[in-house]
mmCIF file of N, CA and C in Angstrom:
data_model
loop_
_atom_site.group_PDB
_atom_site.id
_atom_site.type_symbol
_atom_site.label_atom_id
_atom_site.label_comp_id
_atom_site.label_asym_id
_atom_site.label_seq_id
_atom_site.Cartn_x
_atom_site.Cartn_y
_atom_site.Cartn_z
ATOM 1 N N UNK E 199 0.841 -1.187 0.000
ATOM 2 C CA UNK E 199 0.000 0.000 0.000
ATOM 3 C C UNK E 199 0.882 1.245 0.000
ATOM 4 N N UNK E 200 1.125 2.284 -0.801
ATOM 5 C CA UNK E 200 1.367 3.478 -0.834
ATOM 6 C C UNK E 200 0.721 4.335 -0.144
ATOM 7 N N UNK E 201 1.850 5.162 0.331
ATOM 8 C CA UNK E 201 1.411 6.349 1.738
ATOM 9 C C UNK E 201 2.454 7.244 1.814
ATOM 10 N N UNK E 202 1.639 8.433 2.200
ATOM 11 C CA UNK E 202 2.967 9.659 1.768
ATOM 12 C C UNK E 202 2.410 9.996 2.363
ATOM 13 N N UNK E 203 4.058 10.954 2.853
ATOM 14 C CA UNK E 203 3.965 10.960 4.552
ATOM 15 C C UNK E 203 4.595 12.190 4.496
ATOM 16 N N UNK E 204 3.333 13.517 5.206
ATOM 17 C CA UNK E 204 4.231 15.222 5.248
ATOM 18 C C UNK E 204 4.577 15.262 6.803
ATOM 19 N N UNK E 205 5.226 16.560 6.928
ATOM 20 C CA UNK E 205 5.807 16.657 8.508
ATOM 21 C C UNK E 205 6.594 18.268 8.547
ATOM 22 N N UNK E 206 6.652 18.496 9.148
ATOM 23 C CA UNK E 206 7.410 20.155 9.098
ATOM 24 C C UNK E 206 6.022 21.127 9.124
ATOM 25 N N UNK E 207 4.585 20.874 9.410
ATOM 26 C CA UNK E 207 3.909 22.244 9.372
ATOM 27 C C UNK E 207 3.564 22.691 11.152
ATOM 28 N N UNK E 208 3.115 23.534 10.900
ATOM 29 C CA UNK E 208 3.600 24.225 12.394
ATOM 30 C C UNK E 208 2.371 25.736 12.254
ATOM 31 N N UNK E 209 2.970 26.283 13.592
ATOM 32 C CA UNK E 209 2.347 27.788 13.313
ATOM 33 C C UNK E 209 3.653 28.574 13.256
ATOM 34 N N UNK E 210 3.625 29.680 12.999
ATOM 35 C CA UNK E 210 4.690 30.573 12.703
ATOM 36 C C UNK E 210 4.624 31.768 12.650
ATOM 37 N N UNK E 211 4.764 32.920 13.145
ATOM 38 C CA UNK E 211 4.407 34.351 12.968
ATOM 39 C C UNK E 211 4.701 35.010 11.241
ATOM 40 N N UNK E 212 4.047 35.647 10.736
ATOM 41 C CA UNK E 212 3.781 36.382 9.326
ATOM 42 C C UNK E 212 5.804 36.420 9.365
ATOM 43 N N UNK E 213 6.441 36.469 7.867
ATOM 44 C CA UNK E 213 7.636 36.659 7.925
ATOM 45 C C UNK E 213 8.135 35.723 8.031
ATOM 46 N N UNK E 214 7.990 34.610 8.810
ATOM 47 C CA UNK E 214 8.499 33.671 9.140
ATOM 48 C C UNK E 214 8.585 32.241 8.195
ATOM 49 N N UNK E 215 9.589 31.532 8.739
ATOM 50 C CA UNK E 215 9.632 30.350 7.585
ATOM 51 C C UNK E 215 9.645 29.012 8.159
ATOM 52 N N UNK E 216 8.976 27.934 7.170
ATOM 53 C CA UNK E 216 9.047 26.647 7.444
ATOM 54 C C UNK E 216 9.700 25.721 6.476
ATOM 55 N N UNK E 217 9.662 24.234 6.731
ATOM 56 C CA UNK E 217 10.415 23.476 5.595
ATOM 57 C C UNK E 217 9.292 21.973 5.798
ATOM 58 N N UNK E 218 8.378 22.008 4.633
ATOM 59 C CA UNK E 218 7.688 20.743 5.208
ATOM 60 C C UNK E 218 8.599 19.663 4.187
ATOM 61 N N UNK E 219 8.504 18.292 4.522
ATOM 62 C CA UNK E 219 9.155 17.221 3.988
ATOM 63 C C UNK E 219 7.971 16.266 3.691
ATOM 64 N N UNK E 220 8.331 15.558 2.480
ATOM 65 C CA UNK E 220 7.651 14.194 1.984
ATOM 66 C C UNK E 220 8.290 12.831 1.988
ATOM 67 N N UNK E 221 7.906 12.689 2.610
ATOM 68 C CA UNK E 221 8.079 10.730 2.253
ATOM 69 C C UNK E 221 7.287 9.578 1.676
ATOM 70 N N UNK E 222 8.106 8.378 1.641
ATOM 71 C CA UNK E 222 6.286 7.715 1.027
ATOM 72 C C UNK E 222 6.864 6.143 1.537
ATOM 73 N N UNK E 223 5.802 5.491 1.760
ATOM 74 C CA UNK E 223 6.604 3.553 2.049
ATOM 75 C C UNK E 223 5.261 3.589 0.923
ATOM 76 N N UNK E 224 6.020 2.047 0.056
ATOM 77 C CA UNK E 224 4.846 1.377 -1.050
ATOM 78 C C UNK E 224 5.331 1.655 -2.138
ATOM 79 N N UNK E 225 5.834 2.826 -2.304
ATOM 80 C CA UNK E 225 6.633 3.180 -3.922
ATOM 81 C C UNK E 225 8.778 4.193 -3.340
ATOM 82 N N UNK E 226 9.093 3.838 -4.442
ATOM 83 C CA UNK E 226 10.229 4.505 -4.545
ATOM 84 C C UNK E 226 10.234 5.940 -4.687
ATOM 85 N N UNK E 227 9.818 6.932 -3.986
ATOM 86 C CA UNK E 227 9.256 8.145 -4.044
ATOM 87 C C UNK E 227 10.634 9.167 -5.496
ATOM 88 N N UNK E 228 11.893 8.434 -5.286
ATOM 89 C CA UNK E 228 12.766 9.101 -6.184
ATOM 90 C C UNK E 228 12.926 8.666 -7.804
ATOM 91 N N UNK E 229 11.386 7.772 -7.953
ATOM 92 C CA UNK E 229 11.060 7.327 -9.635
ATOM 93 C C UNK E 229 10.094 8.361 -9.568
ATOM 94 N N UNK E 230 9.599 9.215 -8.750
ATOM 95 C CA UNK E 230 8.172 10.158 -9.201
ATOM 96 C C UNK E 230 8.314 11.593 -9.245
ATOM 97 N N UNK E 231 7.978 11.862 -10.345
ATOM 98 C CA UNK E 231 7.732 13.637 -10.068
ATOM 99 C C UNK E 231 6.885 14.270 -8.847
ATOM 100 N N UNK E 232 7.078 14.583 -8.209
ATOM 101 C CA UNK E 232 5.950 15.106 -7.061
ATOM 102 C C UNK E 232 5.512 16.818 -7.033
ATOM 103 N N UNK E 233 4.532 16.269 -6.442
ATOM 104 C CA UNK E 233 3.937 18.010 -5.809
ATOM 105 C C UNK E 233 3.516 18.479 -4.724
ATOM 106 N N UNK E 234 3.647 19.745 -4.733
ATOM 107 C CA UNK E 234 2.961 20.474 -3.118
ATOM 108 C C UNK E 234 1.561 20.568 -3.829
ATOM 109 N N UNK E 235 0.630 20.310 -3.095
ATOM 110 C CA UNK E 235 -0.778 21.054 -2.904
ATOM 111 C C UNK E 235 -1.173 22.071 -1.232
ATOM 112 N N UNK E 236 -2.012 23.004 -1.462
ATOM 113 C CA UNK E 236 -2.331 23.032 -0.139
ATOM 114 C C UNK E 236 -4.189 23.420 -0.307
ATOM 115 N N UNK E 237 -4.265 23.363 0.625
ATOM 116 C CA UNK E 237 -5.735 23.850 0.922
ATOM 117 C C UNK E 237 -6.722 24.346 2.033
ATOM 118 N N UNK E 238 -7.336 25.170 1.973
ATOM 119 C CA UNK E 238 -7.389 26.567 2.986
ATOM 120 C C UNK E 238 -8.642 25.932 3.324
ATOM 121 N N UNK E 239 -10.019 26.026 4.449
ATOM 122 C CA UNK E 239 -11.093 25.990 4.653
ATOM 123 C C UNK E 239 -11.437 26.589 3.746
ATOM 124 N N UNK E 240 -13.036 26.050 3.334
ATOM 125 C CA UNK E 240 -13.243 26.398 2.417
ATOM 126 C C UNK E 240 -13.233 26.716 0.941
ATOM 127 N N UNK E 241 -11.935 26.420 0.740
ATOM 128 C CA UNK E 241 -11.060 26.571 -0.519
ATOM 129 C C UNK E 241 -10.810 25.529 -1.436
ATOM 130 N N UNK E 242 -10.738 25.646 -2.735
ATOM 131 C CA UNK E 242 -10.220 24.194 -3.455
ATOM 132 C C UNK E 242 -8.874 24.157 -3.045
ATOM 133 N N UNK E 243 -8.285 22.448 -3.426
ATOM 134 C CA UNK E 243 -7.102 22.322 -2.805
ATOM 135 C C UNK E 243 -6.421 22.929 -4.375
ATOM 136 N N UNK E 244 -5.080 23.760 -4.166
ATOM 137 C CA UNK E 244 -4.444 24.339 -4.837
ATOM 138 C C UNK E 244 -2.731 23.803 -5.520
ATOM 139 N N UNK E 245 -2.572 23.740 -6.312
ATOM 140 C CA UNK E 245 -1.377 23.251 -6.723
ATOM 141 C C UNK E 245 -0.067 23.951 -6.364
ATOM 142 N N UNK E 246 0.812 24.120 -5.735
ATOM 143 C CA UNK E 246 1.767 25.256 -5.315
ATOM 144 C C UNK E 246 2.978 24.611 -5.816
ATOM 145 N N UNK E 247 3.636 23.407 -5.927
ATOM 146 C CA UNK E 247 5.081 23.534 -6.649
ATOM 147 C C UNK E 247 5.036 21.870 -7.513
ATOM 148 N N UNK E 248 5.911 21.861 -7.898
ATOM 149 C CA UNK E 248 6.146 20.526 -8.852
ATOM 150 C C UNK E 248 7.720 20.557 -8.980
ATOM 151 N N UNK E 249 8.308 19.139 -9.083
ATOM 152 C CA UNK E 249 9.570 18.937 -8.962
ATOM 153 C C UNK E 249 9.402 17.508 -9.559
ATOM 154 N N UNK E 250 10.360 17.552 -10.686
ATOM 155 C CA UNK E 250 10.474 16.463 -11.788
ATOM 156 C C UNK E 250 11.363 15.481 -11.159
ATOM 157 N N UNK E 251 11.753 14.061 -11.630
ATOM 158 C CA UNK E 251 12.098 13.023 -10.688
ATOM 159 C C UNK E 251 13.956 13.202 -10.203
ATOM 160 N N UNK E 252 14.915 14.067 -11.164
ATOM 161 C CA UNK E 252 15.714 14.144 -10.943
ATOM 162 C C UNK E 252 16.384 15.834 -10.766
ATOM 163 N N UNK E 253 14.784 16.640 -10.313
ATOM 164 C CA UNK E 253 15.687 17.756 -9.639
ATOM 165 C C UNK E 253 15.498 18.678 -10.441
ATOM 166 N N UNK E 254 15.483 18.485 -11.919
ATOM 167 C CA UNK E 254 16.057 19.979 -13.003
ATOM 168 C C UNK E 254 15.186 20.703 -13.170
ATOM 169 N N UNK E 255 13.505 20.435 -12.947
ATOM 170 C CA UNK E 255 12.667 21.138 -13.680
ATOM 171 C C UNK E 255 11.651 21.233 -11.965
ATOM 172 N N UNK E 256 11.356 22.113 -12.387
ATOM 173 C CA UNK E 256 10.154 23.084 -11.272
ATOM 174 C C UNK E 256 9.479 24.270 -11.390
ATOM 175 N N UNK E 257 8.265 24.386 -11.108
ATOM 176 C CA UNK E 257 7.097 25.450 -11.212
ATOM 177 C C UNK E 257 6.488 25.559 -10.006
ATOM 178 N N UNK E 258 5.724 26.578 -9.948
ATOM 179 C CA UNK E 258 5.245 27.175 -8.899
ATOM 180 C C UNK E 258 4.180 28.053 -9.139
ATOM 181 N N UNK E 259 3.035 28.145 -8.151
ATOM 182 C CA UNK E 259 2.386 29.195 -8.870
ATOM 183 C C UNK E 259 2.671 30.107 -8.238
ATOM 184 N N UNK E 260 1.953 31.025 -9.001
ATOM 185 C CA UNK E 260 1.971 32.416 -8.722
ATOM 186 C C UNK E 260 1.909 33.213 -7.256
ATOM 187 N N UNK E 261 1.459 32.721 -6.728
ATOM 188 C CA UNK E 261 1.339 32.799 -5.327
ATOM 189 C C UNK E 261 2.139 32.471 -4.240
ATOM 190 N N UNK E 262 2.817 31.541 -4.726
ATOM 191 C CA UNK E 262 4.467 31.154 -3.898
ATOM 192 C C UNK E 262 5.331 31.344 -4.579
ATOM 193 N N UNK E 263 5.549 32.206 -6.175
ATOM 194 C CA UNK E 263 6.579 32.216 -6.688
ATOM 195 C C UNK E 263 7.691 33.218 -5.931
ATOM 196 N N UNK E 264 8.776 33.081 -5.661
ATOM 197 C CA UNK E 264 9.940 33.724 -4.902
ATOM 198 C C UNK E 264 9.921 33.758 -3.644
ATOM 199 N N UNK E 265 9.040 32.730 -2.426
ATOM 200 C CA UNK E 265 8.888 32.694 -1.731
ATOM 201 C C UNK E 265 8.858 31.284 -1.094
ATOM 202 N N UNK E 266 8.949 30.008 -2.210
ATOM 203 C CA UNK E 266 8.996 28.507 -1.929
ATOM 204 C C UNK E 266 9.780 28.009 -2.528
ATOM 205 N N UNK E 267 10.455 27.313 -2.201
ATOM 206 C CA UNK E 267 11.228 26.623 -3.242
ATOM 207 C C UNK E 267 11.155 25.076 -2.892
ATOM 208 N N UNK E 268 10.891 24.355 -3.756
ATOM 209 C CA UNK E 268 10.795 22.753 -3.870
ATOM 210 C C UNK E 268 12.270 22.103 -4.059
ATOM 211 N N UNK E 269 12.633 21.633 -3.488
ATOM 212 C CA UNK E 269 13.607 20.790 -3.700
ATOM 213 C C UNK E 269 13.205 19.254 -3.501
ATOM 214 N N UNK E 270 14.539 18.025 -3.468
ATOM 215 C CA UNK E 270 14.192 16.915 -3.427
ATOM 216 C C UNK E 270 15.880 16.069 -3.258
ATOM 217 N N UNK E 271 15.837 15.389 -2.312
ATOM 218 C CA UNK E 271 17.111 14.558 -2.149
ATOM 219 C C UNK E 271 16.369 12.617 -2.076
ATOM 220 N N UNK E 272 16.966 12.348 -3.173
ATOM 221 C CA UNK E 272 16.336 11.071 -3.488
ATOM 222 C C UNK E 272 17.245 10.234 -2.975
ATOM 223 N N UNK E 273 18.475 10.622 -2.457
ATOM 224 C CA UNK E 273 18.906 9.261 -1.469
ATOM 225 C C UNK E 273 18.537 9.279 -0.430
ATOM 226 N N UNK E 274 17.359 10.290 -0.104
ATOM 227 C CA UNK E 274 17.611 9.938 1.487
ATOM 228 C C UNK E 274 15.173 9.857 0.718
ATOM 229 N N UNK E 275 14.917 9.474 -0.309
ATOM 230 C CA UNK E 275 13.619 9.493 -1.257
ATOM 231 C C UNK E 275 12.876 10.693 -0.169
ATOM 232 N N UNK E 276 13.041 11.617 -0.342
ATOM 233 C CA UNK E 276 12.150 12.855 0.722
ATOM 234 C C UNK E 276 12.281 13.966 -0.685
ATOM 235 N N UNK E 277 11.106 14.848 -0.975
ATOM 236 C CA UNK E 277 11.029 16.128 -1.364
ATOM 237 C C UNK E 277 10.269 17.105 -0.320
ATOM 238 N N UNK E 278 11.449 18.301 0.011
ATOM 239 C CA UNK E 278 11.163 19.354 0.494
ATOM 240 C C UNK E 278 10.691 20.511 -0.074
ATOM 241 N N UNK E 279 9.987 21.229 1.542
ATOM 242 C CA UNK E 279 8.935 22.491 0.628
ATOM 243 C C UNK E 279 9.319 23.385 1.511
ATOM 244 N N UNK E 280 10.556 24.292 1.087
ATOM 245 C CA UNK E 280 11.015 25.597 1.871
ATOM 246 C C UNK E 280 9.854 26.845 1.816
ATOM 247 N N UNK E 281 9.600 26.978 2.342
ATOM 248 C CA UNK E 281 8.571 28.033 2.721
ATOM 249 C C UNK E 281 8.769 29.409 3.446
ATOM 250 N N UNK E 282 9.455 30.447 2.194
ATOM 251 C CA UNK E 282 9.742 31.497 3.157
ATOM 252 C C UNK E 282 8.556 32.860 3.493
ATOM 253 N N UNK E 283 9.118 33.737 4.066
ATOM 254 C CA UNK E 283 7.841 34.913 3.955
ATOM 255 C C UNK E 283 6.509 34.400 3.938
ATOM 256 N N UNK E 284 6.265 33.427 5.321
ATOM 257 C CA UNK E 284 5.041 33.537 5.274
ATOM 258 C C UNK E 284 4.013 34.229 5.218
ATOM 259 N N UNK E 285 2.784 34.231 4.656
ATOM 260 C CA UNK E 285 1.647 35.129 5.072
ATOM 261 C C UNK E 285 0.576 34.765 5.557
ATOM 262 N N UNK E 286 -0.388 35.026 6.661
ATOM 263 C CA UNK E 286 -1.529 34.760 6.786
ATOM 264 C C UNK E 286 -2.129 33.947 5.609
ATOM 265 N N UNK E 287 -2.047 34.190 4.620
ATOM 266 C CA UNK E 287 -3.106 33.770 3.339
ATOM 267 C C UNK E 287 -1.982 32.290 3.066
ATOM 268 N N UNK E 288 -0.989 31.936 3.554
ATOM 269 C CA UNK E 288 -0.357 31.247 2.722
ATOM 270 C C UNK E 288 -1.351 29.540 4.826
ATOM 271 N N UNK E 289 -1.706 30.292 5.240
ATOM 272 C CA UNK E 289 -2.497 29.137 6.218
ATOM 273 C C UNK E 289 -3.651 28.083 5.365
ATOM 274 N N UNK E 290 -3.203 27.045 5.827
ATOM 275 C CA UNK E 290 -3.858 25.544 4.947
ATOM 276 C C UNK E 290 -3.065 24.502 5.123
ATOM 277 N N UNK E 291 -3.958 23.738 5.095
ATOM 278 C CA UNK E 291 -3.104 21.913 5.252
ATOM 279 C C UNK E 291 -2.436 21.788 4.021
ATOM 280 N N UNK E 292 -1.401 21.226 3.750
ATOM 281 C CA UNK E 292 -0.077 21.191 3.182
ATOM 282 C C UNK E 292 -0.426 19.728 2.652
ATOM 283 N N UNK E 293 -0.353 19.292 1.672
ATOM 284 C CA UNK E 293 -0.187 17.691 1.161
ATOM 285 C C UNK E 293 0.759 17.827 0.208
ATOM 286 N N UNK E 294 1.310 16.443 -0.315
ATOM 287 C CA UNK E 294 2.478 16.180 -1.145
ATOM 288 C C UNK E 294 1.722 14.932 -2.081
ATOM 289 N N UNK E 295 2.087 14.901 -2.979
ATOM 290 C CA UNK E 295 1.333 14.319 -4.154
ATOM 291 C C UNK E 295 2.255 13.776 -5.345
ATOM 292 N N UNK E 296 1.837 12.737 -5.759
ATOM 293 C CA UNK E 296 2.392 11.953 -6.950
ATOM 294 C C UNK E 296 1.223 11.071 -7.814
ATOM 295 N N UNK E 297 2.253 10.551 -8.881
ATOM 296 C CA UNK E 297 0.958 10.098 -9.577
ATOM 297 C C UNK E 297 1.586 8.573 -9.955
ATOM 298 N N UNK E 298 1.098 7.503 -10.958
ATOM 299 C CA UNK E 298 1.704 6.805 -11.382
ATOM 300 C C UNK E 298 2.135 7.136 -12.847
ATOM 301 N N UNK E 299 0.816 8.091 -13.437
ATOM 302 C CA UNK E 299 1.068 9.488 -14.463
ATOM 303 C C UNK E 299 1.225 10.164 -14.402
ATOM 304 N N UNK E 300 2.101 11.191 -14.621
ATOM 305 C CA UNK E 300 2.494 12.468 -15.018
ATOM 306 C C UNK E 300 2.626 13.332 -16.096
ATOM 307 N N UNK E 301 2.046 14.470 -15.956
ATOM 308 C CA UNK E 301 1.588 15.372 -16.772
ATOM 309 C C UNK E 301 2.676 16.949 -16.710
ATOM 310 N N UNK E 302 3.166 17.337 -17.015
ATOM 311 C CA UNK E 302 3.944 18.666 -16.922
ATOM 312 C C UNK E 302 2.883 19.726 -16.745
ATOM 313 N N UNK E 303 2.267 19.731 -18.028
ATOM 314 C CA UNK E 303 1.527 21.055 -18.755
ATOM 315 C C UNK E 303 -0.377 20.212 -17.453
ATOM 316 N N UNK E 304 -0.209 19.269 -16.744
ATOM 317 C CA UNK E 304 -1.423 19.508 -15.965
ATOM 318 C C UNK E 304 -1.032 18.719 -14.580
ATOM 319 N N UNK E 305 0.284 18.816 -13.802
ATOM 320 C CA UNK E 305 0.589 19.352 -12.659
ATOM 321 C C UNK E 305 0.270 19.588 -11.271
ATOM 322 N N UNK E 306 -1.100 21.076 -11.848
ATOM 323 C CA UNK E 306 -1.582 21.819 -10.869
ATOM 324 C C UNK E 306 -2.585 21.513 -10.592
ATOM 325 N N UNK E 307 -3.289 20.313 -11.608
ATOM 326 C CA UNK E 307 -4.556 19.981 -11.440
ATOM 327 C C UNK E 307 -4.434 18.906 -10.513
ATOM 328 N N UNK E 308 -5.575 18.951 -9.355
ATOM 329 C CA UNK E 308 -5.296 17.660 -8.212
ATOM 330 C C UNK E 308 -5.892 16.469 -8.548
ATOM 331 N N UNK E 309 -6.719 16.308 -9.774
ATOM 332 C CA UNK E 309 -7.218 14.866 -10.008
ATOM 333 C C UNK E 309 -6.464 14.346 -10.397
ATOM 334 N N UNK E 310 -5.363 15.011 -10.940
ATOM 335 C CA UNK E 310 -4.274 13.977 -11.966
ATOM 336 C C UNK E 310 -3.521 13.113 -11.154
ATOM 337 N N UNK E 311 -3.573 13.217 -9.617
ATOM 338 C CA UNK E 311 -2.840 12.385 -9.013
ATOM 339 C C UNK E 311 -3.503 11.598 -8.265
ATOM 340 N N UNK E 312 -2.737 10.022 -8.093
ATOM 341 C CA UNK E 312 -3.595 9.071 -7.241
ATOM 342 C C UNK E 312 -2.850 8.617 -5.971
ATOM 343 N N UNK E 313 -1.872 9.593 -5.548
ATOM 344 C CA UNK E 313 -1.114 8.900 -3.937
ATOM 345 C C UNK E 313 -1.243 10.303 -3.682
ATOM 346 N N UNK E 314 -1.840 10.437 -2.318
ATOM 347 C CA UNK E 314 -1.743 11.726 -1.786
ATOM 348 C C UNK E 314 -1.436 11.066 -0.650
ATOM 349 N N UNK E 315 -0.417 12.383 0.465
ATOM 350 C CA UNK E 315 -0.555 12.175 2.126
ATOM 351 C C UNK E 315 -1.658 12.530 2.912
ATOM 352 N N UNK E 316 -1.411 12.516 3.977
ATOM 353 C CA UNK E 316 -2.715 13.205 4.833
ATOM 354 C C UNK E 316 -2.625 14.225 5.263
ATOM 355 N N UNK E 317 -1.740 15.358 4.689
ATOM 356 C CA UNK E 317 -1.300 16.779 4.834
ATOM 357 C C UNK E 317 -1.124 16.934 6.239
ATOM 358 N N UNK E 318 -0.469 18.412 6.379
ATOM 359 C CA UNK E 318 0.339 19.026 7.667
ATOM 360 C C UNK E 318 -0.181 20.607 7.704
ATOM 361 N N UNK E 319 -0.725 20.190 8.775
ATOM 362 C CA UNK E 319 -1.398 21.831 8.857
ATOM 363 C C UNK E 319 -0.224 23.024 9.101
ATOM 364 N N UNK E 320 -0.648 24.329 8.168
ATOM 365 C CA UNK E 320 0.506 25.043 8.371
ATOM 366 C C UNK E 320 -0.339 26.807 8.704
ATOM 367 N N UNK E 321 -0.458 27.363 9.750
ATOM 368 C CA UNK E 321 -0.923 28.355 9.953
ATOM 369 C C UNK E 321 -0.144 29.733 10.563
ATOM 370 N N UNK E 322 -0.317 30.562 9.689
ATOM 371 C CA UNK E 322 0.742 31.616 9.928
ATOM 372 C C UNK E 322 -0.033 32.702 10.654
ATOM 373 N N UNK E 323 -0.191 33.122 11.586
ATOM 374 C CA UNK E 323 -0.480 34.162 12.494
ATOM 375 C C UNK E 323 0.548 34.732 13.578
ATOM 376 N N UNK E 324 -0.078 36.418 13.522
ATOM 377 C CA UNK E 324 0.377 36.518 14.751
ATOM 378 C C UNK E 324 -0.127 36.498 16.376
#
């Protein structure tokens, strides 16, 4: 059974930064492209970064661009989600996502994937 596994969310004052991490038991997490999603009450869950299986290629939307950065160390199979300048608006459970397909150009869309974690709540207040 595949399971992916986040960790690093927290509360944090506005400004402030976090680093959530992914793991997974059931698959080799460093054969998969992965992604951040997050999602706010109320809110659809949102696509925020993508990181291809060996590192070179990554996107982000608009909303975390210059402020997240995705990385990924596949010997130790974990992709990280640096999270700087938090904001109030950036509060929502955090999931990490893969697929057994992958799509570049559809990514951001959350049906395209079929292993999700059980996200990490991340709330930025002061």
């Amino acid at each position: 059974q595949v399971q992916l596994v986040e960790s690093g969310g927290g509360e944090v004052q506005p400004g402030g930064s976090l680093r959530l991490s992914c793991t997974a038991s059931g698959i080799a997490l460093d054969y998969y492209s992965t992604s951040w999603f997050r999602q706010a009450p109320g809110k659809e869950r949102e696509g925020i970064s993508t990181i291809s299986i060996n590192g070179d290629w990554t996107d982000y939307a608009e909303s975390v661009k210059g402020r997240f950065i995705i990385s990924r160390d596949n010997a130790k199979e974990t992709v990280y989600l640096q999270m700087n300048d938090l904001k109030p608006e950036d509060t929502a459970v955090y999931y990490c996502a893969t697929a057994d397909r992958y799509f570049r150009d559809r990514w951001s869309r959350a049906r395209e994937y079929n292993y999700w974690g059980q996200g990490t709540p991340v709330t930025v207040s002061s």
